[in-house]
């Protein structure tokens, strides 16, 4: 309990003012669990980068802890100052428009009452306009009016709160801090009632309670609850606050004035008081002159011919019963024209028609079991017939010939009003008039009448409450109320037709005419409506019917009642006490004592029958659900022995399903009893905390992406496969048959010399592999083709011996490696292929494709001997080997006749360490051996081409390789003339990179076989290829790039990620039809999150198959046979190769494998293999299917889908089929796609669109990505992602929804939803017109209502389900309605690049060349327990926070932080950036041209 150290006051104006208490300890917030960061650094070039990150994380945590406390303060203040005007009442909005008034001189009677209030509790009874506000120095009638006055007139801190701010579920710590920091709290009575109930504050901590409109203190009004539940139970009078009540009349009903006044005194523990000198009061108030206007007697109600005709044909339609009754009453009160026009309100307006249809469906479903569905269809059809009759019925006219008013069409009552208004608005005037009516339809009909017969100087509009639910009624939003009042204040309007909403709290000082078209029912209505006329010469007109004694009596009653009340107040002695009154408080509260009460012993929080409804509603609101869903408990009541028993049923996500209350005498008590019982059970199970605040959160932080994501920088060392397991499995025996794969060049001329295909002989048949692109000289390339033959051929022992000898000769002569002769351990063999091998007609068997003669020649001749007698022509086109330097190999080209061995080396020769002479140039012996060696002097000199050691022909020539001189001059004697023909050698030199790529293909295919998948080899290898340390960091400068590896996994990962989302979404939809969208998201995230994929990759040892190393001439050799001579011969051959892989990289590879499985069968459209891949890699029971057809086999159609459709639902299917040619088999499924979460399930017993939207979102994602992926094959994933954002954005789908007319079919409850939709529909329509055919017109509008985009996704989901999971239907929808907008994606470059985070990264890396920056984010707990937490993001540059942003999610917080950072960084030259932020990064500064949010060009200058 906090000790009260300062005076505290609460003002309740429908509210309250309190004073805060000392709060000390703020809640400690631990954000470590929710921390995430988006490093996006280019490389790990800085030493000890992990240590640097730890330091940066520590700095961020310190900064965040300071920000967390400030954010809580700011969040409260933000809520206070930025209440959504669409959700506030009309009086609050008006208060925000009022000027702030400083009180300088209180009136004498105000000071008098103030002195009374200082000594005792009083109720100040003063007329409207007398300045009650100044007495209390606060309340105008609502929180914002009170706050405005108080803030300007008090030197204490004042704050204001109301329920619309969502503060009713703030944490106790937040409230205690607010109470401690503010001396006066202005809030609604309900807010104070809840704070007391939750024990956030106790009644003894409050010093003063001010009740405005105190006459409401009765029954279960929050005023009464505060007194009954918290004020009276505090038995020590010294601990009770003082109470100051204010009212224009203590009576708000037709009761005995004196008795009602005494009851109010008793309840509030106050004495009624008014000024002792009423003359002072009368002199201070501008009272209107009152008069009575008498109109002729009205006819009795009757039916017009239209109404009679309708009743004859349609009088049995229950849905029209109210309209029939109203139309009959209107004939008497307003006239026949108005009665017929009422039918136009009811049926001609589209919204009214929809209301009628919905009500008819609800009435039917109420007792559906007893009625056939055909009956509803017939009634809906008859409703359309009613509309047609009304539309065709001849229109009446108020004005007859000669522009005179036809008295037969309107009532005498309207005629009198018209005559009076004509006099007032005969000429331009400053007069302002308010006409009060009782019913909304009266206001609308009068508005229509005066549009036709009103004066041209009368500018009229309506002022009504915002609620409307009846047929023929119109929704009048809060914004319309505000705008109407502002126009009235400014003079744009001078006449308002108002309902009771304008009676109380409306402050319009210069209104000088109030007309009671419909008389008041109570004294308070009379006093308050009269108080609207405050002009010095104002008038108040009572309109009464001639001869109507009830009307005249009503006028007399209010005048007499006011006089009695005044006399009662004047007669009160000053020193009277409350004791001794006839009324007994115990008697008045006797019923309350029978109700149960629960007091939490740990906190003192109090649960009563009345408060239990609110506590339970709060709990239900915190259950898991979409942000747009309004969940409510359902109360069902049964009657037995005249006692009502209620069962409250909670939503399906509640841990408590239901609770039953005790039998009660009234329905309302039964509801409270059930709610009370439910709350007690929830507290017992700890689903409510000690303050009765829900602990069952609507959000699940542990399921968020940030917690399931992986750090892209974290790496582990894993074993890596160098060779496919195929080779090891087949070694160990001498084969009797071999498979042949012929390796040849597609363009052999690109090599520049003769080459001969080679045969790769293996124990098992190799798969067909893609061409392998080889790079030769600059600009010259050729594909190496591998052609496996389907037939085996037999080999005998001699054949195998020769093949082994030939293969080992290639290793020895070409690669300088001597291996042991071990036929069983040979992995494969190489052999020359006959030149005419492609002509199969010449070869009767596969074996004949091999050039056995050449093999025999090579086997018999270890080398070709040379002597001085060797013919010179036999020295040409030979492969020469330096006997002492394994790195020197040559092709002989010509005989240099003019040169001798001792001649100097020609200048055009390539460099060598020995250049004294040609013979010296040829010999590679060491100096001592060289000195001993002797050579023939008459041997010829050969011109030759030195063979470069560049074996990685999989990559383009590097710059330093392009200008290498290979010309050589050699003597034949020191060299070895290999028996291998040049054509074989030329091809054998290409074999290492080819074999490396073949091994890589085989390893990749084995990875897929491990999962039971069959994919194309090209895609298999691409899926497991990681060609740099930071492959996943798109557009960042790659670190440790492995050249020549081909495409990496990033594009396939992009595609696979999308299909993974699709597959898991479908299986959740099919197997869990009763789960809500929230559960879908959670369960899907558990399947597709990177941490789950990493787990699968580790369990399956997929890390062994990932390719991270480029071709190496040291690792391509076959295993099995032992290396005897050559580099590496000391190794055992059992060494384990390892590589470092990031956790996220492994998860990305999993997604890429799914992408490969999908793309492998793209030409056929078969997605079975992709489905199988998802199952294998997700490894969860939630996805256990093996083919696409299995999805539909799992789907059990829910009852709502297959139930008989109504005519309205069938009509919807017909209407929608007009814009997209798909005819639904299940119309109720289609209806579900258009039902907003706010629409009650009971109306049609069809669930809202959220499940279908969840499914449709994944389907449209897949269709969009398919389009982008195949249309832009060279674009990187970053580009694809950025441009996909445009295609699947809420902006585009909302525009498409309007284009297709889907918005017309949306069924939702709530004026705000309809208003937002209507505003957007108008804006997008204008944008399309102005665009003149531009396809990106939708990008220039404001953010649309999410519901409009949701129904597009839900519709696609419905089509997919109705078509039995036919994805082609989704693609057809995409092609017909979406593709056109995105044929030219370049027009969306700005849309993509303008994303603040993308733009920031481009600016930092490309313009500033900075690598030491991090965009980090973390969460700050919510001020509402269970509510959405706030995420904070910050840009850290060189360990300093540069900019920050906060939002509801980490992603959006990063966007805001990026936007704020851009404001600081844009426009800086690179040198300015380096100086200002002490940047010393080594990154290269590049030119980069982009567009900022305003479309302005920006260039980063290179210096």
PDB file of N, CA and C in Angstrom, residues 1077-1103:
ATOM      1  N   UNK A1077      -6.935 -18.247 -36.599  1.00  0.00           N
ATOM      2  CA  UNK A1077      -5.800 -17.802 -37.409  1.00  0.00           C
ATOM      3  C   UNK A1077      -4.543 -17.648 -36.557  1.00  0.00           C
ATOM      4  N   UNK A1078      -4.712 -17.198 -35.339  1.00  0.00           N
ATOM      5  CA  UNK A1078      -3.563 -17.025 -34.453  1.00  0.00           C
ATOM      6  C   UNK A1078      -2.840 -18.354 -34.250  1.00  0.00           C
ATOM      7  N   UNK A1079      -3.611 -19.415 -33.957  1.00  0.00           N
ATOM      8  CA  UNK A1079      -2.999 -20.727 -33.765  1.00  0.00           C
ATOM      9  C   UNK A1079      -2.339 -21.208 -35.050  1.00  0.00           C
ATOM     10  N   UNK A1080      -2.957 -20.912 -36.187  1.00  0.00           N
ATOM     11  CA  UNK A1080      -2.334 -21.270 -37.464  1.00  0.00           C
ATOM     12  C   UNK A1080      -0.940 -20.657 -37.569  1.00  0.00           C
ATOM     13  N   UNK A1081      -0.863 -19.377 -37.282  1.00  0.00           N
ATOM     14  CA  UNK A1081       0.416 -18.680 -37.408  1.00  0.00           C
ATOM     15  C   UNK A1081       1.457 -19.280 -36.462  1.00  0.00           C
ATOM     16  N   UNK A1082       1.053 -19.565 -35.249  1.00  0.00           N
ATOM     17  CA  UNK A1082       1.986 -20.123 -34.271  1.00  0.00           C
ATOM     18  C   UNK A1082       2.475 -21.490 -34.719  1.00  0.00           C
ATOM     19  N   UNK A1083       1.550 -22.349 -35.103  1.00  0.00           N
ATOM     20  CA  UNK A1083       1.935 -23.707 -35.492  1.00  0.00           C
ATOM     21  C   UNK A1083       2.737 -23.706 -36.781  1.00  0.00           C
ATOM     22  N   UNK A1084       2.400 -22.827 -37.697  1.00  0.00           N
ATOM     23  CA  UNK A1084       3.191 -22.754 -38.930  1.00  0.00           C
ATOM     24  C   UNK A1084       4.599 -22.268 -38.626  1.00  0.00           C
ATOM     25  N   UNK A1085       4.708 -21.273 -37.754  1.00  0.00           N
ATOM     26  CA  UNK A1085       6.031 -20.763 -37.434  1.00  0.00           C
ATOM     27  C   UNK A1085       6.897 -21.833 -36.791  1.00  0.00           C
ATOM     28  N   UNK A1086       6.290 -22.696 -35.988  1.00  0.00           N
ATOM     29  CA  UNK A1086       7.058 -23.772 -35.372  1.00  0.00           C
ATOM     30  C   UNK A1086       7.590 -24.752 -36.413  1.00  0.00           C
ATOM     31  N   UNK A1087       6.894 -24.852 -37.544  1.00  0.00           N
ATOM     32  CA  UNK A1087       7.354 -25.739 -38.609  1.00  0.00           C
ATOM     33  C   UNK A1087       8.393 -25.086 -39.498  1.00  0.00           C
ATOM     34  N   UNK A1088       8.147 -23.845 -39.902  1.00  0.00           N
ATOM     35  CA  UNK A1088       8.983 -23.235 -40.943  1.00  0.00           C
ATOM     36  C   UNK A1088      10.120 -22.395 -40.381  1.00  0.00           C
ATOM     37  N   UNK A1089      10.172 -22.228 -39.072  1.00  0.00           N
ATOM     38  CA  UNK A1089      11.210 -21.377 -38.502  1.00  0.00           C
ATOM     39  C   UNK A1089      12.591 -21.964 -38.774  1.00  0.00           C
ATOM     40  N   UNK A1090      13.568 -21.116 -38.821  1.00  0.00           N
ATOM     41  CA  UNK A1090      14.931 -21.541 -39.127  1.00  0.00           C
ATOM     42  C   UNK A1090      15.468 -22.516 -38.088  1.00  0.00           C
ATOM     43  N   UNK A1091      15.077 -22.340 -36.832  1.00  0.00           N
ATOM     44  CA  UNK A1091      15.594 -23.239 -35.802  1.00  0.00           C
ATOM     45  C   UNK A1091      15.115 -24.668 -36.030  1.00  0.00           C
ATOM     46  N   UNK A1092      13.898 -24.835 -36.518  1.00  0.00           N
ATOM     47  CA  UNK A1092      13.408 -26.187 -36.797  1.00  0.00           C
ATOM     48  C   UNK A1092      14.116 -26.776 -38.009  1.00  0.00           C
ATOM     49  N   UNK A1093      14.310 -25.956 -39.039  1.00  0.00           N
ATOM     50  CA  UNK A1093      15.020 -26.451 -40.224  1.00  0.00           C
ATOM     51  C   UNK A1093      16.468 -26.806 -39.888  1.00  0.00           C
ATOM     52  N   UNK A1094      17.090 -26.006 -39.046  1.00  0.00           N
ATOM     53  CA  UNK A1094      18.464 -26.307 -38.616  1.00  0.00           C
ATOM     54  C   UNK A1094      18.518 -27.653 -37.901  1.00  0.00           C
ATOM     55  N   UNK A1095      17.546 -27.890 -37.056  1.00  0.00           N
ATOM     56  CA  UNK A1095      17.502 -29.155 -36.325  1.00  0.00           C
ATOM     57  C   UNK A1095      17.425 -30.335 -37.286  1.00  0.00           C
ATOM     58  N   UNK A1096      16.562 -30.199 -38.317  1.00  0.00           N
ATOM     59  CA  UNK A1096      16.456 -31.272 -39.310  1.00  0.00           C
ATOM     60  C   UNK A1096      17.766 -31.451 -40.061  1.00  0.00           C
ATOM     61  N   UNK A1097      18.374 -30.338 -40.464  1.00  0.00           N
ATOM     62  CA  UNK A1097      19.630 -30.407 -41.218  1.00  0.00           C
ATOM     63  C   UNK A1097      20.711 -31.101 -40.401  1.00  0.00           C
ATOM     64  N   UNK A1098      20.745 -30.826 -39.116  1.00  0.00           N
ATOM     65  CA  UNK A1098      21.754 -31.456 -38.265  1.00  0.00           C
ATOM     66  C   UNK A1098      21.443 -32.933 -38.047  1.00  0.00           C
ATOM     67  N   UNK A1099      20.174 -33.254 -37.860  1.00  0.00           N
ATOM     68  CA  UNK A1099      19.805 -34.656 -37.654  1.00  0.00           C
ATOM     69  C   UNK A1099      20.099 -35.490 -38.897  1.00  0.00           C
ATOM     70  N   UNK A1100      19.880 -34.917 -40.066  1.00  0.00           N
ATOM     71  CA  UNK A1100      20.097 -35.632 -41.324  1.00  0.00           C
ATOM     72  C   UNK A1100      21.542 -35.514 -41.818  1.00  0.00           C
ATOM     73  N   UNK A1101      22.361 -34.759 -41.087  1.00  0.00           N
ATOM     74  CA  UNK A1101      23.762 -34.517 -41.473  1.00  0.00           C
ATOM     75  C   UNK A1101      23.860 -33.895 -42.858  1.00  0.00           C
ATOM     76  N   UNK A1102      22.930 -33.008 -43.156  1.00  0.00           N
ATOM     77  CA  UNK A1102      22.958 -32.350 -44.467  1.00  0.00           C
ATOM     78  C   UNK A1102      24.167 -31.441 -44.626  1.00  0.00           C
ATOM     79  N   UNK A1103      24.757 -31.045 -43.531  1.00  0.00           N
ATOM     80  CA  UNK A1103      25.924 -30.164 -43.613  1.00  0.00           C
ATOM     81  C   UNK A1103      27.065 -30.817 -44.377  1.00  0.00           C
TER      82      UNK A1103
END
